Short mmCIF file of C-alpha atoms and ligand atoms in Angstrom, two decimals:
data_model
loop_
_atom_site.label_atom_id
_atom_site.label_comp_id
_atom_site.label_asym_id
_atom_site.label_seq_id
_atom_site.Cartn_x
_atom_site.Cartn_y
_atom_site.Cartn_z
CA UNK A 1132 35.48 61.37 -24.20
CA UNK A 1133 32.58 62.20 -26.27
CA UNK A 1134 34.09 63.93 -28.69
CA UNK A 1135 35.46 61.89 -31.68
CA UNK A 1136 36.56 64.28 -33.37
CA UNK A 1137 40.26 63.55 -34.62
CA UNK A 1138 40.17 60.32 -33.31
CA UNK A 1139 42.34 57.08 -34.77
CA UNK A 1140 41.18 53.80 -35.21
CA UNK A 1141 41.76 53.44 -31.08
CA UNK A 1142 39.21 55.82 -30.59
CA UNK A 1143 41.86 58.05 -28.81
CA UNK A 1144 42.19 61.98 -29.82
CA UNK A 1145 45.11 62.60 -31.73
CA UNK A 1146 45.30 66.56 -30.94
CA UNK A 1147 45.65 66.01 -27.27
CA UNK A 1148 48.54 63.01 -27.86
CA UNK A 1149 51.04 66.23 -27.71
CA UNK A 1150 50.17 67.04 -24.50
CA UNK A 1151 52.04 63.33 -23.52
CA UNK A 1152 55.77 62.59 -22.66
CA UNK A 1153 57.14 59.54 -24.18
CA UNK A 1154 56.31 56.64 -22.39
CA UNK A 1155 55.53 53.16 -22.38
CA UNK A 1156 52.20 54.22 -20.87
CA UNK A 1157 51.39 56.35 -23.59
CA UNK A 1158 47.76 54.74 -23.77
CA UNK A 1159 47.30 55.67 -20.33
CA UNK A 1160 48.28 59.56 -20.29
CA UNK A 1161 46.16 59.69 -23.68
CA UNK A 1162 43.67 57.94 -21.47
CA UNK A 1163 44.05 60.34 -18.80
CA UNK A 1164 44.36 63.77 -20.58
CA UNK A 1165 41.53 62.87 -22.76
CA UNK A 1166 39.61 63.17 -19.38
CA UNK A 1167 41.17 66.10 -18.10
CA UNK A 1168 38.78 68.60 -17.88
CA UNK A 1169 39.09 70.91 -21.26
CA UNK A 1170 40.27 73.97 -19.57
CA UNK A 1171 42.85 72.34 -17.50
CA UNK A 1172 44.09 70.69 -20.47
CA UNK A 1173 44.12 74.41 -22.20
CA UNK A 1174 46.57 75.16 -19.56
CA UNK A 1175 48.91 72.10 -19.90
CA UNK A 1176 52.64 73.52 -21.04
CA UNK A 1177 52.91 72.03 -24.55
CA UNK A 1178 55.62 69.32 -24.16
CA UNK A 1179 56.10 68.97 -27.76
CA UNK A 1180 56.77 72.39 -28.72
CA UNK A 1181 60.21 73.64 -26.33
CA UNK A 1182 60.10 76.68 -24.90
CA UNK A 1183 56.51 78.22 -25.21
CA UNK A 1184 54.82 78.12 -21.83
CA UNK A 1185 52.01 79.95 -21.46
CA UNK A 1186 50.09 79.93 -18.12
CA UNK A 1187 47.90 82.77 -17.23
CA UNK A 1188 48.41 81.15 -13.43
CA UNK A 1189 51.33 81.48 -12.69
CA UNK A 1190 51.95 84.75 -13.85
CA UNK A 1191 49.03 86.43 -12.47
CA UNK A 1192 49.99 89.07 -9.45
CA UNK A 1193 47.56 86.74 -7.14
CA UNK A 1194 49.61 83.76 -7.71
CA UNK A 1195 50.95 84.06 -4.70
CA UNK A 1196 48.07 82.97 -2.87
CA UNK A 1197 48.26 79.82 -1.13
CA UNK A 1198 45.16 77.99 -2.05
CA UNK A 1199 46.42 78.95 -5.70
CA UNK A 1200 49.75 77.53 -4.82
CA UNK A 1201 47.71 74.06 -3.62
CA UNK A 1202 45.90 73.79 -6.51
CA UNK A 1203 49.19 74.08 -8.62
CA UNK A 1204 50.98 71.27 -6.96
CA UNK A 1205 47.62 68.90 -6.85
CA UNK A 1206 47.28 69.82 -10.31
CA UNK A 1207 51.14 69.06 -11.41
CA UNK A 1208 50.75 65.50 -9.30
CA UNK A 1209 48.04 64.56 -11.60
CA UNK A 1210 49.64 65.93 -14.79
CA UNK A 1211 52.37 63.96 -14.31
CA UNK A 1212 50.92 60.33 -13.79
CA UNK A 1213 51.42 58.24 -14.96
CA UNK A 1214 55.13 59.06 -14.26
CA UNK A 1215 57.87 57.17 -15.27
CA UNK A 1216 60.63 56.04 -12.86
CA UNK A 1217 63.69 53.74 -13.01
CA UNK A 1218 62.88 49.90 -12.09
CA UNK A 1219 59.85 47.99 -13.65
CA UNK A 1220 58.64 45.88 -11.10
CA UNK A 1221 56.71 42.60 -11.28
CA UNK A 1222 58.14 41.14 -14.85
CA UNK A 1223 56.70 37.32 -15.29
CA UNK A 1224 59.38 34.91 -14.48
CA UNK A 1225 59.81 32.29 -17.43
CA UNK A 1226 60.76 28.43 -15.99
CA UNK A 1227 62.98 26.47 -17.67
CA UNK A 1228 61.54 22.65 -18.14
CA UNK A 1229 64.00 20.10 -16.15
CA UNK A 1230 62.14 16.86 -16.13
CA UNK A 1231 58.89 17.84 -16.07
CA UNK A 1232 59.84 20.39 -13.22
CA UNK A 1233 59.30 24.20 -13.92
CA UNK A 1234 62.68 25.47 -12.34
CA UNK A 1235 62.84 29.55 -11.78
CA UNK A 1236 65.44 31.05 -10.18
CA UNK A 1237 65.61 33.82 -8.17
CA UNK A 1238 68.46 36.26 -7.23
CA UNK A 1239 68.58 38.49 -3.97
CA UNK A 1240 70.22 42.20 -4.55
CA UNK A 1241 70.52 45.74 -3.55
CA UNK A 1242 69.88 48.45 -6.07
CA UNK A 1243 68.86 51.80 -6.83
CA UNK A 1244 64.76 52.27 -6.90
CA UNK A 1245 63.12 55.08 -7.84
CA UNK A 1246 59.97 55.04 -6.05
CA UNK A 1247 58.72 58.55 -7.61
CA UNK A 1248 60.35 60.93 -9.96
CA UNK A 1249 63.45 61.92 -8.61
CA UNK A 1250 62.88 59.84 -4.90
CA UNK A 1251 65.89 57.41 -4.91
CA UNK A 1252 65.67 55.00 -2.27
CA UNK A 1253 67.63 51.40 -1.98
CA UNK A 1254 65.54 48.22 -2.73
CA UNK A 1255 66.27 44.99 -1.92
CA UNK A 1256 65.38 42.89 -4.72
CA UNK A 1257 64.70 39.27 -6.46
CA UNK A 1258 66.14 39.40 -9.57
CA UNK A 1259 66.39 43.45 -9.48
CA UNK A 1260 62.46 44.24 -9.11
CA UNK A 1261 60.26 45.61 -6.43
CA UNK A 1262 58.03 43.96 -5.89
CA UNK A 1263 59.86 40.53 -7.33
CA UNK A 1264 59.21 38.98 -11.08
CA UNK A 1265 55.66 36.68 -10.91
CA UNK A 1266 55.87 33.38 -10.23
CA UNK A 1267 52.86 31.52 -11.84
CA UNK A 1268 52.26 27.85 -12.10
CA UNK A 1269 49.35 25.40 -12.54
CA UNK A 1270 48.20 23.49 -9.35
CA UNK A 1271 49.71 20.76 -9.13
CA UNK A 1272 52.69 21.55 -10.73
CA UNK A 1273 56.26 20.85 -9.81
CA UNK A 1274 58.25 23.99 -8.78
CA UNK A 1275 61.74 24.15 -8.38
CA UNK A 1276 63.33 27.56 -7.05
CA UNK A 1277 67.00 28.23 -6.95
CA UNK A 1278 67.34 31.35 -4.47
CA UNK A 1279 70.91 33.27 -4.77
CA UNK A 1280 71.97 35.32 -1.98
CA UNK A 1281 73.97 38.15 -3.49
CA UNK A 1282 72.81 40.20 -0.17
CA UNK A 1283 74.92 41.47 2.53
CA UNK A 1284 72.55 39.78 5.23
CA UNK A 1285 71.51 35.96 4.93
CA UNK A 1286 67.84 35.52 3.74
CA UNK A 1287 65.23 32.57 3.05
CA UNK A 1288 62.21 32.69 1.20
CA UNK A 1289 58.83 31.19 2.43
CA UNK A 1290 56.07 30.17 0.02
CA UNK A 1291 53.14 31.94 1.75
CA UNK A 1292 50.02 29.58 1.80
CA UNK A 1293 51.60 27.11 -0.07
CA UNK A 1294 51.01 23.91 1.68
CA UNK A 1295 55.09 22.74 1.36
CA UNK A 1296 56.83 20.34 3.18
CA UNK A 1297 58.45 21.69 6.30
CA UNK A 1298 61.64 21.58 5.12
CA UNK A 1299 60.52 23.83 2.12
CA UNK A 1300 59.01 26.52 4.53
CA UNK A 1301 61.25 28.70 4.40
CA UNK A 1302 61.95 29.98 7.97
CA UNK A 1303 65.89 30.34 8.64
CA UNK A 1304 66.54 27.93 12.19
CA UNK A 1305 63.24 26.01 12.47
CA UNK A 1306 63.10 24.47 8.76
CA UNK A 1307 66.38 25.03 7.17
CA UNK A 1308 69.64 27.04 8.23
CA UNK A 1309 69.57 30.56 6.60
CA UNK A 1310 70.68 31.65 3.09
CA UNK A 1311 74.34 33.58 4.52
CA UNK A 1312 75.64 36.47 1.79
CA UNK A 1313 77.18 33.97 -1.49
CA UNK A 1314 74.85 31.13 -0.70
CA UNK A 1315 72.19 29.92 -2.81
CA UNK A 1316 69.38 27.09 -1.50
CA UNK A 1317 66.98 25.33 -3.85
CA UNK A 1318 63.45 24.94 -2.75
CA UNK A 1319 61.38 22.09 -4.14
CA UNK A 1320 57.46 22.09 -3.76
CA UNK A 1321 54.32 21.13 -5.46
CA UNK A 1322 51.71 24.03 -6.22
CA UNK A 1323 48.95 23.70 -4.07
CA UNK A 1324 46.69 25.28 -3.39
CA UNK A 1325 45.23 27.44 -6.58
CA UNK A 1326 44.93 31.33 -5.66
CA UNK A 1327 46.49 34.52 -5.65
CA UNK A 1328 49.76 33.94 -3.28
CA UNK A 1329 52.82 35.78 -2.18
CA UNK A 1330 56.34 34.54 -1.61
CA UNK A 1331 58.50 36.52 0.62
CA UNK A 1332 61.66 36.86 2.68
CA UNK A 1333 60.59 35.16 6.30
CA UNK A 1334 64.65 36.59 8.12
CA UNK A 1335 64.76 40.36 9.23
CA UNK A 1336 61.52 40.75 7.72
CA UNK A 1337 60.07 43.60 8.70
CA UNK A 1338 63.79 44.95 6.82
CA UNK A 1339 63.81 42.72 3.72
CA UNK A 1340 59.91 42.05 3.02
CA UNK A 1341 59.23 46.14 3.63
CA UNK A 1342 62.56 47.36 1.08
CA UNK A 1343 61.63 44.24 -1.69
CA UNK A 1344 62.26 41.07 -0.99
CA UNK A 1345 58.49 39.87 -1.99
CA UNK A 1346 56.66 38.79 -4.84
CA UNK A 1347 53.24 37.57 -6.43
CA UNK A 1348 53.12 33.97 -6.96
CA UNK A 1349 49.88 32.68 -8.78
CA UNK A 1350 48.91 29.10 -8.78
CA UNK A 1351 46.16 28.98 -11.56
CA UNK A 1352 43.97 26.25 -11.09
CA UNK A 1353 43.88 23.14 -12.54
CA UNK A 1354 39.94 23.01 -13.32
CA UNK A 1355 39.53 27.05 -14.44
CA UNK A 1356 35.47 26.54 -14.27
CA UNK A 1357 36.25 26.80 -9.65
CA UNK A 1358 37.40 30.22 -10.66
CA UNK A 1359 35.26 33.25 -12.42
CA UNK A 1360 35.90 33.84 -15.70
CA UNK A 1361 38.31 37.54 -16.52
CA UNK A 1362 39.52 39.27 -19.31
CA UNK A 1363 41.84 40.95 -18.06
CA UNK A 1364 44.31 40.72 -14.41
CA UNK A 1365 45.79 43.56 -12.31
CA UNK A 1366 47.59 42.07 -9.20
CA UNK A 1367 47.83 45.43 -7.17
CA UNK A 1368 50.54 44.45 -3.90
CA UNK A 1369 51.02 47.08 -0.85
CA UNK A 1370 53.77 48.27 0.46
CA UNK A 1371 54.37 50.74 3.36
CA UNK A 1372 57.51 50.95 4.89
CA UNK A 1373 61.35 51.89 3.92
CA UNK A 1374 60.05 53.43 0.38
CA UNK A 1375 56.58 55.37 1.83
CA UNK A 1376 53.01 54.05 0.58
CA UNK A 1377 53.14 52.28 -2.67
CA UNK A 1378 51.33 49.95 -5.09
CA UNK A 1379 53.68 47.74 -7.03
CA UNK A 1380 56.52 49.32 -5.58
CA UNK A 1381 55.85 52.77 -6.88
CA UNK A 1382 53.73 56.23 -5.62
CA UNK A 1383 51.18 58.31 -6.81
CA UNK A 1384 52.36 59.62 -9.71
CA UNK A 1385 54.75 56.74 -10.42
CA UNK A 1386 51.84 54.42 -9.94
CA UNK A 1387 50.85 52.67 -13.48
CA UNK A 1388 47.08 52.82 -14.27
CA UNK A 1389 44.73 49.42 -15.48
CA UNK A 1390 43.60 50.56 -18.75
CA UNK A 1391 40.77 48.42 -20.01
CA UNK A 1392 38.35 48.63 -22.76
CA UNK A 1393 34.28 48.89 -21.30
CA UNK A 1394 32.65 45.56 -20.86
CA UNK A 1395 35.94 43.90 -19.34
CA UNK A 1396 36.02 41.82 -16.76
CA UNK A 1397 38.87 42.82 -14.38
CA UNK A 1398 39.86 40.28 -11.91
CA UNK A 1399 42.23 42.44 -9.08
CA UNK A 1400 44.53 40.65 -6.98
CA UNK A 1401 45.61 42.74 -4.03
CA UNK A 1402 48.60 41.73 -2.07
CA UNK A 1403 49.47 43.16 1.40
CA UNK A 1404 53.01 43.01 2.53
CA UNK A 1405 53.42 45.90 4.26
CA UNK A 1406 52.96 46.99 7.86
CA UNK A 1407 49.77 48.43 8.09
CA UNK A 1408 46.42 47.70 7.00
CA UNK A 1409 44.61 49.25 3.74
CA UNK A 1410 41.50 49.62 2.71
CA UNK A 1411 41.50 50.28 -1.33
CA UNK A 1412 39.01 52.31 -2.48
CA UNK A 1413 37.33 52.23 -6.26
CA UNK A 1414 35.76 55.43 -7.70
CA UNK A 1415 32.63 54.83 -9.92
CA UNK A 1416 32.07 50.89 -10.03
CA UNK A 1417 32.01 48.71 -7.36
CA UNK A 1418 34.38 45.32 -6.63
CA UNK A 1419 32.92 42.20 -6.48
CA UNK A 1420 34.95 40.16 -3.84
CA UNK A 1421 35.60 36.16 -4.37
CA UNK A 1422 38.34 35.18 -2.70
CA UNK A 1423 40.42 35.56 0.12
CA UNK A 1424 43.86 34.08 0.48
CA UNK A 1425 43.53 32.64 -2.97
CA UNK A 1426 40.54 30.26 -1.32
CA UNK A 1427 36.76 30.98 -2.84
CA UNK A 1428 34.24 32.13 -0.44
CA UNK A 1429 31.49 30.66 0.59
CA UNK A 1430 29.33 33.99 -0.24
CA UNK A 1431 30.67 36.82 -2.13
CA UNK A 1432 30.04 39.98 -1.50
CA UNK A 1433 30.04 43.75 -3.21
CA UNK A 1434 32.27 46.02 -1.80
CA UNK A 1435 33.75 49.51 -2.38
CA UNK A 1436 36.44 49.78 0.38
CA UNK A 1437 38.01 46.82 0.73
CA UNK A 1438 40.54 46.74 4.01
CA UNK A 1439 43.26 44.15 3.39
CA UNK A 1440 45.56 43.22 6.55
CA UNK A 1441 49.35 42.57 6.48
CA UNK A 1442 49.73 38.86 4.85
CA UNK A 1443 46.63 39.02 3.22
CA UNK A 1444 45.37 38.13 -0.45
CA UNK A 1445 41.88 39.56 -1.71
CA UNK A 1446 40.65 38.96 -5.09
CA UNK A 1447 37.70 41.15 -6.92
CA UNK A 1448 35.97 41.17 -9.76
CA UNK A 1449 34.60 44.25 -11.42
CA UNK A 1450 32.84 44.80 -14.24
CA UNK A 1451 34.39 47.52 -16.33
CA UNK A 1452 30.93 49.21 -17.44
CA UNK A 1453 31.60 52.77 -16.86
CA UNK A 1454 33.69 55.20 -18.93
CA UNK A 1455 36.55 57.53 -17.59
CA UNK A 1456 39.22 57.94 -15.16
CA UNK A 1457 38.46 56.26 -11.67
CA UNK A 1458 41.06 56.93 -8.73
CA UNK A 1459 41.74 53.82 -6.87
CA UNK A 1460 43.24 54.79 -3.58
CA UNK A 1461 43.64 53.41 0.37
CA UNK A 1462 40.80 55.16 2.37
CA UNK A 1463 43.14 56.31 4.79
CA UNK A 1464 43.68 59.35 3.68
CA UNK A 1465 47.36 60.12 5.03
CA UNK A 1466 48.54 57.64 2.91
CA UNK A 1467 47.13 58.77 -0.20
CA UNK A 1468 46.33 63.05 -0.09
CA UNK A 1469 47.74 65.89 1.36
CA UNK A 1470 48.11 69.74 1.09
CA UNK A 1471 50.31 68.96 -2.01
CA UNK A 1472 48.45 66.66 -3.70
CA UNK A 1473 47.94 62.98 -4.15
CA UNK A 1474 50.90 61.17 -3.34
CA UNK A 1475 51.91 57.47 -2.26
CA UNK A 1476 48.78 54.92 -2.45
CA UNK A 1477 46.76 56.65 -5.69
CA UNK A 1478 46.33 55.40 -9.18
CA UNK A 1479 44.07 55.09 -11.29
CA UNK A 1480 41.76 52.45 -13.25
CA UNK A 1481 41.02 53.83 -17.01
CA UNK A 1482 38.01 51.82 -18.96
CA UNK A 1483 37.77 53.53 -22.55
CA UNK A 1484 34.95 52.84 -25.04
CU1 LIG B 2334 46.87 52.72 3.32
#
């Protein structure tokens, strides 16, 4: 990173963009290979140029050796993040204004997902993403949510931590009868209170919530001074289940990286909707922790492995003040490393000068 030389206006090294495939994350993998340590990026196939591969490893008689082998496939892993995959999870959900109510409207389907490069698996999905579109409202706003069931199973939604009526809770035979296959059900409900929240299928759950059916919902608050300030979001939500480890629906390398200039203030909102606990892991700069379950606490604290339980809702601050690549990963290990490589629970935060 220190060298500017051939460097745009972005700062980033135009020599090394060949070493990219196209992708929306471009800025990332420019991020990414600009760290890549020089002679691993002398060894990088050139993408750009067809056929000329030249790669003293994989030639050489010892290639054969396994640790040589293991280094190949971590290495490959990392050249290849960020990777891209079909389905883009997590697109903002516009309302539409009914009289002063912000209506969104959701639609419950089965689909295609590729959780990593060429690992099809079927999601079930609001409105065709894994994890579902965000929701995100003011406190104290009206919220009206029109839920189609174009599943082959009946479904409801419940508004987790929102304080609802009990008819809006969501839970099929205690506050309303379920959602069958062709039905739709309109919830009504006003946002309250502020904080990083979750809505989710509450029928066959451990099925539905584990292959989709969930989503971020974030109630700003009304008053943004009972908040910290941030430049910049990442809501990161876990997922463990029918699809393997992932982070907004995706694993290591399909995982997107947070790409931030230095001096921002990230505010990270992690999400746990899986079955198993996870404690997230920052490389190089530590998380400042304000909130659980969207609610302030009453004393902050510093943390670099931060476990977050099924259900839960953590949210950090950090300070963006060191340069480079940082892997962000769950601590336990099997669900982020192996003999192959990195894989499931991995990606990466990127702060550039
Ligand atoms: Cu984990």
């Amino acid at each position: 990173m220190s060298d500017q030389k051939g460097t745009d206006s972005k700062g980033f090294d135009r020599s090394r963009r060949t070493f990219l495939r196209a992708s929306a994350l471009g800025v990332a993998g420019t991020a990414l290979a600009a760290c890549a340590p020089d002679d691993q990026e002398a060894r990088r196939p050139e993408t750009t140029e067809g056929e000329g591969v030249h790669d003293h490893d994989r030639t050489a008689p010892e290639s054969d050796e396994p640790w040589r082998e293991m280094d190949r496939s971590h290495r490959e892993g990392v050249e290849a993040f960020p990777a891209e995959t079909e389905g883009v999870p997590m697109q903002p959900l516009e309302p539409r204004l009914v009289d002063g109510v912000k209506e969104f409207e959701l639609t419950c389907g089965r689909r295609d997902w590729e959780v990593e490069p060429g690992r099809i698996t079927e999601a079930w999905c609001y409105n065709g993403q894994m994890p579902g579109p965000v929701i995100r409202v003011t406190e104290g706003d009206r919220l009206r949510v029109i839920v189609h069931n174009d599943l082959h199973q009946s479904t409801a939604v419940h508004w987790h931590h929102q304080h609802v009526p009990n008819e809006m809770d969501g839970v099929p035979f205690i506050t309303q009868p379920p959602i069958e296959p062709g039905q739709s059900f309109t919830y009504e409900f006003t946002a309250d209170p502020y904080g990083s929240h979750m809505y989710h299928s509450h029928y066959n759950a451990a099925e539905q919530v584990t292959k989709g059916l969930l989503g971020p919902l974030i109630v700003d608050p009304l008053d943004p001074s009972v908040e910290p300030e941030y430049d910049d979001e990442w809501i990161i939500v876990l997922n463990d289940a029918a699809h393997g480890y992932t982070i907004n629906g995706k694993g290591f390398p399909a995982t997107q990286p947070k790409v931030v200039r230095r001096g921002t203030r990230l505010r990270i909102r992690f999400m746990n909707e899986g079955l198993m606990v996870h404690p997230m892991h920052l490389h190089g700069m530590p998380m400042h922790v304000f909130a659980k379950d969207g609610r302030p606490l009453p004393q902050p604290f510093e943390s670099d492995t931060l476990n977050i339980v099924p259900g839960e809702r953590w949210d950090a601050m950090v300070d963006c003040s060191a340069l480079g690549t940082w892997v962000f990963h769950c601590h336990i290990l099997s669900h982020a490393e192996g003999p192959h490589g990195m894989f499931g629970m991995v990606t990466a935060l990127v702060v550039e000068e």
